[in-house]
PDB file of C-alpha atoms in Angstrom:
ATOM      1  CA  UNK A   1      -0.551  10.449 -26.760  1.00  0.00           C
ATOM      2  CA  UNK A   2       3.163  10.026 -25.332  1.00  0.00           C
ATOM      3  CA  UNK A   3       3.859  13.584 -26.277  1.00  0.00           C
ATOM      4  CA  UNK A   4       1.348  15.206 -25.073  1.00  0.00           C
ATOM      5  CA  UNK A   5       1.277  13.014 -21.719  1.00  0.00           C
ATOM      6  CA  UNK A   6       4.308  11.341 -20.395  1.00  0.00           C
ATOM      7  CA  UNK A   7       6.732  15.104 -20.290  1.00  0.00           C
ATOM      8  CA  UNK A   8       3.709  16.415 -18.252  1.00  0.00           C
ATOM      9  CA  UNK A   9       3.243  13.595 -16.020  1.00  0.00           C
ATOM     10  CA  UNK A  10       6.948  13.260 -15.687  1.00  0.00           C
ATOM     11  CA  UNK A  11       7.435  16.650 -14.711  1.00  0.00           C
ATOM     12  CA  UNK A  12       4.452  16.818 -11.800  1.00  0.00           C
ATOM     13  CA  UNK A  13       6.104  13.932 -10.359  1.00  0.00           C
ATOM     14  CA  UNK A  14       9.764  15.259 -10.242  1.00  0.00           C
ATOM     15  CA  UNK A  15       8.045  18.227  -8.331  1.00  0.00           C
ATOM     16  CA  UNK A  16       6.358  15.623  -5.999  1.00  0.00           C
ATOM     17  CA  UNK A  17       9.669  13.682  -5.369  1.00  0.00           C
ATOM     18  CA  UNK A  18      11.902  16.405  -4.641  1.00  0.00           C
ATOM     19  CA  UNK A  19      15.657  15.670  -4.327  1.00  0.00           C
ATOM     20  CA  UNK A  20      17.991  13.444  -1.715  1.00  0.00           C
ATOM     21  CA  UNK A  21      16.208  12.038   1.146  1.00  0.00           C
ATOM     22  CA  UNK A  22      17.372   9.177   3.713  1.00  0.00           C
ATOM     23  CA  UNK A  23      14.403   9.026   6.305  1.00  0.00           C
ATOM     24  CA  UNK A  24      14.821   6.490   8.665  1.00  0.00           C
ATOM     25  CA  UNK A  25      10.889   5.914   8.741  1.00  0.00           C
ATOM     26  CA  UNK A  26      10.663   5.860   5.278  1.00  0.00           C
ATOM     27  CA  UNK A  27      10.261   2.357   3.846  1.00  0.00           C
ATOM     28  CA  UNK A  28      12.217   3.537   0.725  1.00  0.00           C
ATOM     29  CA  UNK A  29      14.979   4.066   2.518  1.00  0.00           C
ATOM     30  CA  UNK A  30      17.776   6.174   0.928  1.00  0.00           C
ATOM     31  CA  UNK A  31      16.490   8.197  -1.698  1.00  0.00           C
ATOM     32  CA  UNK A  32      17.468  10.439  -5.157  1.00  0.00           C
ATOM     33  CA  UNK A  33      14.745  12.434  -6.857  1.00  0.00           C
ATOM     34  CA  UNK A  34      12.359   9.264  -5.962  1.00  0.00           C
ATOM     35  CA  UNK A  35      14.916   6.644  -7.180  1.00  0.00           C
ATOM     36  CA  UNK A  36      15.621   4.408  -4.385  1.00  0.00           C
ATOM     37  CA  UNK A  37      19.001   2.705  -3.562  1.00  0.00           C
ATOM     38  CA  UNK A  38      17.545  -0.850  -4.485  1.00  0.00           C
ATOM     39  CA  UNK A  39      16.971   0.056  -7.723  1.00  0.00           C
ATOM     40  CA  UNK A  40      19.361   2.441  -8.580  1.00  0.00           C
ATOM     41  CA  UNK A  41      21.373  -0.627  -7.376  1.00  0.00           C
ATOM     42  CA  UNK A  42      19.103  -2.926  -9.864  1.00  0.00           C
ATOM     43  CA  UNK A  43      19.905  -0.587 -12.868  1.00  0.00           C
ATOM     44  CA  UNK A  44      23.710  -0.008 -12.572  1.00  0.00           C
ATOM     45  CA  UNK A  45      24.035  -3.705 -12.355  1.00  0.00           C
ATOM     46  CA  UNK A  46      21.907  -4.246 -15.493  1.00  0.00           C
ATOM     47  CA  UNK A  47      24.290  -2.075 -17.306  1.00  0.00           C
ATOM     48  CA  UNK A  48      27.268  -3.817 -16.075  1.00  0.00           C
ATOM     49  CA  UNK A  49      28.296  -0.390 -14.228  1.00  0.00           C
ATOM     50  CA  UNK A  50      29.184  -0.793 -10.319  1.00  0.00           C
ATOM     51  CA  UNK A  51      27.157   0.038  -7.284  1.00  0.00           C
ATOM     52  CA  UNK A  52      27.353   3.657  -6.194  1.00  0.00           C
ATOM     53  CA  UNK A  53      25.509   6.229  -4.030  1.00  0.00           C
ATOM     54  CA  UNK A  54      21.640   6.922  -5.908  1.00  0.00           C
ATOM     55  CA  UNK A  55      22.222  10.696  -4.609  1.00  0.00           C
ATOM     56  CA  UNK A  56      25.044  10.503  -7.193  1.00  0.00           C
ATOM     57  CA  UNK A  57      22.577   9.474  -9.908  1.00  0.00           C
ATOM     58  CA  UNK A  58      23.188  11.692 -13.610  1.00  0.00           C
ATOM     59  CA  UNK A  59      19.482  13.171 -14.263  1.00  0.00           C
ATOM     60  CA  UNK A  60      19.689  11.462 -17.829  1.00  0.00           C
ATOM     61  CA  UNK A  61      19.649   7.705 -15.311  1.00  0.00           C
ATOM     62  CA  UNK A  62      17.027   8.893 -13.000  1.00  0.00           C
ATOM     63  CA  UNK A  63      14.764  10.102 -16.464  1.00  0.00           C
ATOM     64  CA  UNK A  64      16.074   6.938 -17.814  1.00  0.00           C
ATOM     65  CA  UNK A  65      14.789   4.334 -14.801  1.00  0.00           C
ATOM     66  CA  UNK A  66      11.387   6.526 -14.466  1.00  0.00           C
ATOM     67  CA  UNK A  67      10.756   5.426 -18.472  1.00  0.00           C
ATOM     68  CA  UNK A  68      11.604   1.851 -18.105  1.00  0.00           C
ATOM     69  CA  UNK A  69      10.912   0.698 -14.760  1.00  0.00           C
ATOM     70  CA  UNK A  70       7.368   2.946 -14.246  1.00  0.00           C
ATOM     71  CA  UNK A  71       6.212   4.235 -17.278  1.00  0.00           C
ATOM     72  CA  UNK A  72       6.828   1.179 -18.960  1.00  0.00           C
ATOM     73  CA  UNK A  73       5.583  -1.153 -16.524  1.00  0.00           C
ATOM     74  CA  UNK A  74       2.160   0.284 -16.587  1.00  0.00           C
ATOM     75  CA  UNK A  75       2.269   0.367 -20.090  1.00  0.00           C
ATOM     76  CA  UNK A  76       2.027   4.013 -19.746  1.00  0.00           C
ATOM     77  CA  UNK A  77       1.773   4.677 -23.895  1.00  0.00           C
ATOM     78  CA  UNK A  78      -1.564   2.391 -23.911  1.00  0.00           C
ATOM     79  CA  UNK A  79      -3.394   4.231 -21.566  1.00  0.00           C
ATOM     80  CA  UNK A  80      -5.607   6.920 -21.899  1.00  0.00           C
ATOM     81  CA  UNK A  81      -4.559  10.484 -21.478  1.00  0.00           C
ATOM     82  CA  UNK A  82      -5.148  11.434 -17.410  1.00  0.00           C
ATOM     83  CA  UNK A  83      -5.504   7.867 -16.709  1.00  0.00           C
ATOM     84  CA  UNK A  84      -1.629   7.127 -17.252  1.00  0.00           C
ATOM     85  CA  UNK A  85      -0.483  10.282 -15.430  1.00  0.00           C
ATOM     86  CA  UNK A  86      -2.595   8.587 -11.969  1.00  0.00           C
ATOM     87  CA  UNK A  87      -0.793   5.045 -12.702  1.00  0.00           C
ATOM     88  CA  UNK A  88       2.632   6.500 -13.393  1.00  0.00           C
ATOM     89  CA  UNK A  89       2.360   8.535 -10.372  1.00  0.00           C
ATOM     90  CA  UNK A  90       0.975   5.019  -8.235  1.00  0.00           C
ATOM     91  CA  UNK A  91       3.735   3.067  -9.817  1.00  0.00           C
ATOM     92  CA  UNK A  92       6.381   5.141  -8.318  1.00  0.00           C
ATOM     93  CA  UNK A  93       5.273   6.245  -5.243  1.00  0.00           C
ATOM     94  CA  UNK A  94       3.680   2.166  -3.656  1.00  0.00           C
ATOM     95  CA  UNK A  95       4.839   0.113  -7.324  1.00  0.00           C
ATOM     96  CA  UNK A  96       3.386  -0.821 -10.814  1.00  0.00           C
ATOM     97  CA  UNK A  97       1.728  -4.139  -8.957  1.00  0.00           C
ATOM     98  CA  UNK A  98      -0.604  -2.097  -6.960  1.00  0.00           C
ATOM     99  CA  UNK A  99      -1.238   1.055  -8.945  1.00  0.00           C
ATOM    100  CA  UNK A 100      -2.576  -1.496 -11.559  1.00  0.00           C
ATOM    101  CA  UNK A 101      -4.725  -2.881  -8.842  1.00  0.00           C
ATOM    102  CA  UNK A 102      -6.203   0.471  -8.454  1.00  0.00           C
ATOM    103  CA  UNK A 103      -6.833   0.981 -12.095  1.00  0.00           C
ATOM    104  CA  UNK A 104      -8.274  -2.354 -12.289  1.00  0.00           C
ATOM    105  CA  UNK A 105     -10.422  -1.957  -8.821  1.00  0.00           C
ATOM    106  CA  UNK A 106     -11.487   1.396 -10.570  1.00  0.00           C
ATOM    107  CA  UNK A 107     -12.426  -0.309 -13.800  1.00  0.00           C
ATOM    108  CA  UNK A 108     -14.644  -2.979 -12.006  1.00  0.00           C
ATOM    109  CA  UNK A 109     -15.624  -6.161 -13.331  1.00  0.00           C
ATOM    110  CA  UNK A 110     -12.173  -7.762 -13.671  1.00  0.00           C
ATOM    111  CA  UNK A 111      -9.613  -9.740 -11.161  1.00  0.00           C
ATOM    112  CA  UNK A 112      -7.133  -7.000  -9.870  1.00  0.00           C
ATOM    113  CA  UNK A 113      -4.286  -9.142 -10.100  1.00  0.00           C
ATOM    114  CA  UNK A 114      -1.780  -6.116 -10.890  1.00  0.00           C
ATOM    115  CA  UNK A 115      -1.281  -6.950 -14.399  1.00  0.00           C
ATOM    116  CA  UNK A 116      -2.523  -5.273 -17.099  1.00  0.00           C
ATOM    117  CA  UNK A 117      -3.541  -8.159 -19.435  1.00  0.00           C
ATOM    118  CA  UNK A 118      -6.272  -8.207 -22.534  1.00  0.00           C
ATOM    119  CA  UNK A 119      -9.054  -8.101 -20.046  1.00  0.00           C
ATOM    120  CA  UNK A 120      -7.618  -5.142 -18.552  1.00  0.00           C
ATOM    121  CA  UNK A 121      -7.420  -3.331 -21.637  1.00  0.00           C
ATOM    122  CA  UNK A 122     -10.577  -4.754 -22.843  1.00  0.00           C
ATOM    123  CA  UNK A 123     -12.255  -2.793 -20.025  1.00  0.00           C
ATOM    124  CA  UNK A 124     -10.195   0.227 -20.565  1.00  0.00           C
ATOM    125  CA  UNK A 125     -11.633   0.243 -24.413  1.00  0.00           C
ATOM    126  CA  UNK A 126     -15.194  -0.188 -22.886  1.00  0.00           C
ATOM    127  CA  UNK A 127     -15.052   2.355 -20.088  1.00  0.00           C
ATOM    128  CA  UNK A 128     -16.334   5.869 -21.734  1.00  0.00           C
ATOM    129  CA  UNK A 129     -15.338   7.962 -18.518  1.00  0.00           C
ATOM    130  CA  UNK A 130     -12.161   8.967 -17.737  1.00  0.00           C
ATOM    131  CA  UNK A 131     -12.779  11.092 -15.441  1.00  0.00           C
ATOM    132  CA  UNK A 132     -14.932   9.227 -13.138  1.00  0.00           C
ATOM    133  CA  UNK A 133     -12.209   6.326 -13.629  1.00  0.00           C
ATOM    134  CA  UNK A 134      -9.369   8.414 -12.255  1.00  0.00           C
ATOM    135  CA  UNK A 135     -11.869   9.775  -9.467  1.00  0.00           C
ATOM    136  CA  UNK A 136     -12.055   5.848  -8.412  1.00  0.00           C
ATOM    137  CA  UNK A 137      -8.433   4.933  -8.483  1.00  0.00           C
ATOM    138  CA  UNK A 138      -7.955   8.171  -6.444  1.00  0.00           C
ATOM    139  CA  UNK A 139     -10.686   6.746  -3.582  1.00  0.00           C
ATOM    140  CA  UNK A 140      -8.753   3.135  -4.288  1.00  0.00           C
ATOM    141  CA  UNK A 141      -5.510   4.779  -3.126  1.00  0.00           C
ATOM    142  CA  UNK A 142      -6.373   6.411  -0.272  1.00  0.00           C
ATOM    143  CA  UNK A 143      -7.615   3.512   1.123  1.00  0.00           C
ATOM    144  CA  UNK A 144      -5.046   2.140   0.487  1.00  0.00           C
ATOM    145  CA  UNK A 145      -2.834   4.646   2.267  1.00  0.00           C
ATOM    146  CA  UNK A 146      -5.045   4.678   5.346  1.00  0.00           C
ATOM    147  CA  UNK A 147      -4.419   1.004   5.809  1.00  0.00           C
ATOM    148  CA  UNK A 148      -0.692   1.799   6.211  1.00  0.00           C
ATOM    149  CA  UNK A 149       0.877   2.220  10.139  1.00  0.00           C
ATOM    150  CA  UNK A 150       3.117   5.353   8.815  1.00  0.00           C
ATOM    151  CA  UNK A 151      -0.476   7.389   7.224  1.00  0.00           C
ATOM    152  CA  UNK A 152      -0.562   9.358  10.530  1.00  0.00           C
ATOM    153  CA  UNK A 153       3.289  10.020   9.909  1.00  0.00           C
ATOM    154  CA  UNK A 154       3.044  11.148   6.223  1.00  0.00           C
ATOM    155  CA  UNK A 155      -1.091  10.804   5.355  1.00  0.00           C
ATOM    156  CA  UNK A 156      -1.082  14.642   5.190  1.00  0.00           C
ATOM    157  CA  UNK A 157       1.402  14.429   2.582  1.00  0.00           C
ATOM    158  CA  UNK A 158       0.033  11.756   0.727  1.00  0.00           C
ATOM    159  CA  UNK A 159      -3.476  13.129   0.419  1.00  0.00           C
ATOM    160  CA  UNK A 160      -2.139  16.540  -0.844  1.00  0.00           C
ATOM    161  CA  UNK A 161      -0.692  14.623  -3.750  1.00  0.00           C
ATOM    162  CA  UNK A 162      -2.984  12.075  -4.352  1.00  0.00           C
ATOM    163  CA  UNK A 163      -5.683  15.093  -4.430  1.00  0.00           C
ATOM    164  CA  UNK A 164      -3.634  17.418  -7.011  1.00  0.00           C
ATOM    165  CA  UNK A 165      -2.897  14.308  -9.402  1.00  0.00           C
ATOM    166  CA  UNK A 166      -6.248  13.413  -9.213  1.00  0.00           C
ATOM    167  CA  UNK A 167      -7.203  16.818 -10.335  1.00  0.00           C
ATOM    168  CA  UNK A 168      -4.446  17.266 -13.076  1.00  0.00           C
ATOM    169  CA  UNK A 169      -5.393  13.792 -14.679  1.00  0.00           C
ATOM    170  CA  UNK A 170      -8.766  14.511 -14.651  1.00  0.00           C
ATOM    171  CA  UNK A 171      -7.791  17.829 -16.413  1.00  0.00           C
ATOM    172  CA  UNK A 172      -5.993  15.966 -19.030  1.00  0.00           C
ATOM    173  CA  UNK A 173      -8.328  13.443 -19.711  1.00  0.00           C
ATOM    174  CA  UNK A 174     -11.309  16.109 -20.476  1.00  0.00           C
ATOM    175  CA  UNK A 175      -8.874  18.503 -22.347  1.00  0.00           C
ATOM    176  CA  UNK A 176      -8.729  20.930 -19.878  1.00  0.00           C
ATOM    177  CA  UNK A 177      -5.653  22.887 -17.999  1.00  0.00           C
ATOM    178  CA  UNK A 178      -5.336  21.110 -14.158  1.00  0.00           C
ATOM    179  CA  UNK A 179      -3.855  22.826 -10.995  1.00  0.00           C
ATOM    180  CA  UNK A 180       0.193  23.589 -10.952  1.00  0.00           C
ATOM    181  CA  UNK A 181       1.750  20.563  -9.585  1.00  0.00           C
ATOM    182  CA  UNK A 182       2.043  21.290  -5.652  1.00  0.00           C
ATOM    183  CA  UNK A 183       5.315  20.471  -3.523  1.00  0.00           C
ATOM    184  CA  UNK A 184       4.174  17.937  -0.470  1.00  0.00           C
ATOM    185  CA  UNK A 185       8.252  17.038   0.409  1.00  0.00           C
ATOM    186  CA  UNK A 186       7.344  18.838   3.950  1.00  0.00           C
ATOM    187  CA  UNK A 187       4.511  16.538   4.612  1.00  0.00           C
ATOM    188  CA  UNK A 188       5.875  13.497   3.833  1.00  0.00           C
ATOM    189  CA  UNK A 189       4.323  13.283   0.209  1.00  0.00           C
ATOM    190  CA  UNK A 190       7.192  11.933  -1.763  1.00  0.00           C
ATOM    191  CA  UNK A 191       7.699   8.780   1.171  1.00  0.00           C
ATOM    192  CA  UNK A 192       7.329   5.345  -0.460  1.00  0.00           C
ATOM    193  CA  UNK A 193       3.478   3.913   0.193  1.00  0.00           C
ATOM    194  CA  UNK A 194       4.406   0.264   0.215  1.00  0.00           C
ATOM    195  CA  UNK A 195       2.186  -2.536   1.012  1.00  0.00           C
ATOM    196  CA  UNK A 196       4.735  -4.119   2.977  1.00  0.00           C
ATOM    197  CA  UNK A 197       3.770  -1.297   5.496  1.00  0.00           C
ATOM    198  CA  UNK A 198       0.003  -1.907   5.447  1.00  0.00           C
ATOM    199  CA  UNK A 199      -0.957  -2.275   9.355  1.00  0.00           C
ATOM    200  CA  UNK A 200      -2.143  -5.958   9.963  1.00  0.00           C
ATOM    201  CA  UNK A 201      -3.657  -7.172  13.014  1.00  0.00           C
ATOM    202  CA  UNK A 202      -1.467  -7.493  16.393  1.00  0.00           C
ATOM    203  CA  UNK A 203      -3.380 -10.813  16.566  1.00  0.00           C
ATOM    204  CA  UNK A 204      -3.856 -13.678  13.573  1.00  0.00           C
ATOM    205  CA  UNK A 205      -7.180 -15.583  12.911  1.00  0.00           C
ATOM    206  CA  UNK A 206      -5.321 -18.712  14.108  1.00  0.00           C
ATOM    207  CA  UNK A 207      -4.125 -17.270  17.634  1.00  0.00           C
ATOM    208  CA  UNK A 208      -7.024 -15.684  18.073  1.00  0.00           C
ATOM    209  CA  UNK A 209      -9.129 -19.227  17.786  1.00  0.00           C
ATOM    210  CA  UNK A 210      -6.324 -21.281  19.631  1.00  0.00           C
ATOM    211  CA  UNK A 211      -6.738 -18.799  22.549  1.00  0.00           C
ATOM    212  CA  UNK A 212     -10.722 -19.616  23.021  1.00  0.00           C
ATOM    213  CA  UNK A 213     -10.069 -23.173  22.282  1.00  0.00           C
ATOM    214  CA  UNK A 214      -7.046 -23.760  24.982  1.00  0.00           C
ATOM    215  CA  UNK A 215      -9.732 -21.388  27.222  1.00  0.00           C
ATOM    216  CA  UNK A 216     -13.213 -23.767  26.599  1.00  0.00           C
ATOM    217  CA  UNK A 217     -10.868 -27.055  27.207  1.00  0.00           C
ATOM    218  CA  UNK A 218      -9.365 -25.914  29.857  1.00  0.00           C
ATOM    219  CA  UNK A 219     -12.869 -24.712  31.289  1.00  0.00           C
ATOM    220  CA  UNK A 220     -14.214 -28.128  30.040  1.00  0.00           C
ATOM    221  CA  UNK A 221     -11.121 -29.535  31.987  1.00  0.00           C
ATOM    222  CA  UNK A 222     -11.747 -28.053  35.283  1.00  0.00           C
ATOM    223  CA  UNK A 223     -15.490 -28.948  35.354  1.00  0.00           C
ATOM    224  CA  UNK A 224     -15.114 -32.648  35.143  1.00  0.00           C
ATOM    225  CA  UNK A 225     -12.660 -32.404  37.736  1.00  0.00           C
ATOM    226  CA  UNK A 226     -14.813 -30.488  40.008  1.00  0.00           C
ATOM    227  CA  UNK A 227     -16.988 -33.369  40.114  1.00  0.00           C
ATOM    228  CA  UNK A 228     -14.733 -36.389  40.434  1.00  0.00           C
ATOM    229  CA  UNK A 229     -14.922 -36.798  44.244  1.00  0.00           C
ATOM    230  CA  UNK A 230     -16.116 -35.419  47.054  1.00  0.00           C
ATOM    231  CA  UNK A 231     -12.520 -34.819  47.871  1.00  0.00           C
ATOM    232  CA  UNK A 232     -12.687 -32.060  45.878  1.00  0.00           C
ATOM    233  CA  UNK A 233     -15.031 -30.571  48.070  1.00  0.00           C
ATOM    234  CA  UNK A 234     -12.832 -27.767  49.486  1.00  0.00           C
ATOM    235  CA  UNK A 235     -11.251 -26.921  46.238  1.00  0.00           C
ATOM    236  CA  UNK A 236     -15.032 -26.064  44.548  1.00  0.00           C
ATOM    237  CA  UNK A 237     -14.417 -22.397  45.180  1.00  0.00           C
ATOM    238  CA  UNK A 238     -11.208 -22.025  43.382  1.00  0.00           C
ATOM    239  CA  UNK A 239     -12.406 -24.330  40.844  1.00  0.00           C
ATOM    240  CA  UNK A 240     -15.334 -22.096  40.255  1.00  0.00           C
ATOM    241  CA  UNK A 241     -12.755 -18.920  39.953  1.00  0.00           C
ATOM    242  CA  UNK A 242     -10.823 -20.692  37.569  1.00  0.00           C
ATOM    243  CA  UNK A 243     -13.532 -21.853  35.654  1.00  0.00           C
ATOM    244  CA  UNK A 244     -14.723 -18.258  35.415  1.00  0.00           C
ATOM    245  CA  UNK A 245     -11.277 -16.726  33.964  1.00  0.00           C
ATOM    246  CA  UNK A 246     -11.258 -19.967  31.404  1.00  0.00           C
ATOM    247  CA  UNK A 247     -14.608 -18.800  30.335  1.00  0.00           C
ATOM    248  CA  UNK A 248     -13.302 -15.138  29.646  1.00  0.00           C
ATOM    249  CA  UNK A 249     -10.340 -16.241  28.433  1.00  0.00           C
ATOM    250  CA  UNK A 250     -12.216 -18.121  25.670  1.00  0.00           C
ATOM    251  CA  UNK A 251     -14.278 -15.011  25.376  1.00  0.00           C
ATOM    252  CA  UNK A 252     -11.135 -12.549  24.529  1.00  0.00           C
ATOM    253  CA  UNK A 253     -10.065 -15.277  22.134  1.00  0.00           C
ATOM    254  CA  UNK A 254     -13.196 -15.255  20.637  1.00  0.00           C
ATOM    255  CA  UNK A 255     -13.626 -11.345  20.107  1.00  0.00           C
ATOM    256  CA  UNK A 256      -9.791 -11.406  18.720  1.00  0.00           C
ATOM    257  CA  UNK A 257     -10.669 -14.246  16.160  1.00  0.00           C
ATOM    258  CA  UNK A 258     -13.207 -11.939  14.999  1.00  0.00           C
ATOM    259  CA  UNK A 259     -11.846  -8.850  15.136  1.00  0.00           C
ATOM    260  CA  UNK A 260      -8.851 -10.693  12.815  1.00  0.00           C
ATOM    261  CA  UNK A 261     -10.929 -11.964  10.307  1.00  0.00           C
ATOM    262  CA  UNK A 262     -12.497  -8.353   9.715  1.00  0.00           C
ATOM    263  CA  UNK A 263      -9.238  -6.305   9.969  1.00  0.00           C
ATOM    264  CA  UNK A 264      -7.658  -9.148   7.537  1.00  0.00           C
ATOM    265  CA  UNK A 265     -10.847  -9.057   5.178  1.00  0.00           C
ATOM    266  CA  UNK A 266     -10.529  -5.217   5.931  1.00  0.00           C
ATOM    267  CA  UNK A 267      -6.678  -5.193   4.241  1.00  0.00           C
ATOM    268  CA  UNK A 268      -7.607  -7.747   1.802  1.00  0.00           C
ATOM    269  CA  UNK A 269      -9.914  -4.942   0.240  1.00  0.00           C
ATOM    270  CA  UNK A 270      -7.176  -2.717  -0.237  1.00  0.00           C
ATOM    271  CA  UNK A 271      -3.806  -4.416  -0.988  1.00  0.00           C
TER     272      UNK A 271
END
């Protein structure tokens, strides 16, 4: 299987990667081939070599870190054929933890925890259709991508690749010759998709709820007040126009708390 797979899946993705990038919006940061500095930085040291620029990288260390650190950490040989090339090309481009998640997500049935464990291969030895597999990690993804605040940036990018993998893995898991790997380095394609960039909610759950509470006591507040004395007469107006805001205060924290708990149940789905 390695043979006939990993070369061709490690060749689409040096096409989709490109060469030297440093991108200030690009959560990868500076960038060699798709190596980032970080680990570039992680490899040298695990060789006991020093730190040095990744656009220096020899092609034999870029091949080298692809293997271990993606390949490997999908478990790229025990995968079917089309199935590994759509992992491998996950794992570099947003991380073996959540291209697993998509394989998993795709499989059904199991926790998509990111690791692929005996129940993940379990399902993998059950599952009788590649090709609709690889179609479902491909709908898992671009979710996934949507959900991130730079999609609108590089989304045009990321959907050209995500499309042409889909269809080359497909290809290769039914036997047949895919599409020609297509370059997306002008659209953004080859940017890191990290979840660390997935667009959360400009409000949490929690200040979203404290906002109508402090609103409905302060309301609450007011009211009693209103009615302590009949030296409150004159101020019944302006207790009335306060009492008013504290009610739509309460209100806006009330539509925030909700719209919180779907945009983080929303994320949850795809992270």
């Amino acid at each position: 299987m390695v043979a006939a797979t990993y070369p061709a899946a490690y060749r689409r993705l040096r096409t989709y990667e490109g060469g030297n990038d440093d991108d200030p919006q690009d959560p990868g940061g500076r960038t060699s081939r798709g190596i980032i500095q970080r680990v570039y930085d992680g490899y040298r040291a695990n060789k006991g070599l020093p730190k040095r620029d990744v656009w220096l990288a020899d092609e034999a260390e870029v091949a080298e870190i692809y293997r271990r650190q993606y390949w490997d950490a999908v478990r790229g040989d025990q995968l079917p054929a089309g199935v590994d090339m759509f992992v491998f090309d996950g794992a570099v481009n947003s991380g073996p933890k959540q291209s697993i998640k998509w394989l998993q997500r795709g499989l059904g049935g199991i926790v998509a925890d990111g690791v692929i464990g005996e129940a993940t291969m379990a399902a993998l030895r059950a599952n009788h259709d590649n090709d609709l597999l690889i179609g479902n990690m491909a709908d898992q993804r671009m979710a996934f991508l949507r959900a991130l605040k730079t999609f609108p940036r590089f989304g045009r990018g990321w959907t050209r690749r995500v499309n042409n993998v889909c269809a080359a893995a497909q290809a290769l898991a039914t036997g047949s010759i895919g599409p020609a790997p297509v370059v997306v380095l002008a659209d953004g394609g080859h940017q890191k998709a990290t979840v660390d960039d997935v667009a959360r909610p400009p409000v949490s759950v929690e200040q979203g709820a404290g906002v109508a509470t402090g609103g409905g006591i302060a309301s609450g507040t007011l009211d009693q007040l209103s009615r302590v004395s009949d030296q409150l007469a004159p101020f019944q107006y302006t207790f009335k126009v306060i009492q008013v805001l504290c009610l739509v205060i309460a209100l806006v924290g009330v539509g925030f708390t909700i719209y919180a708990l779907f945009k983080r149940r929303q994320t949850a789905a795809v992270i």
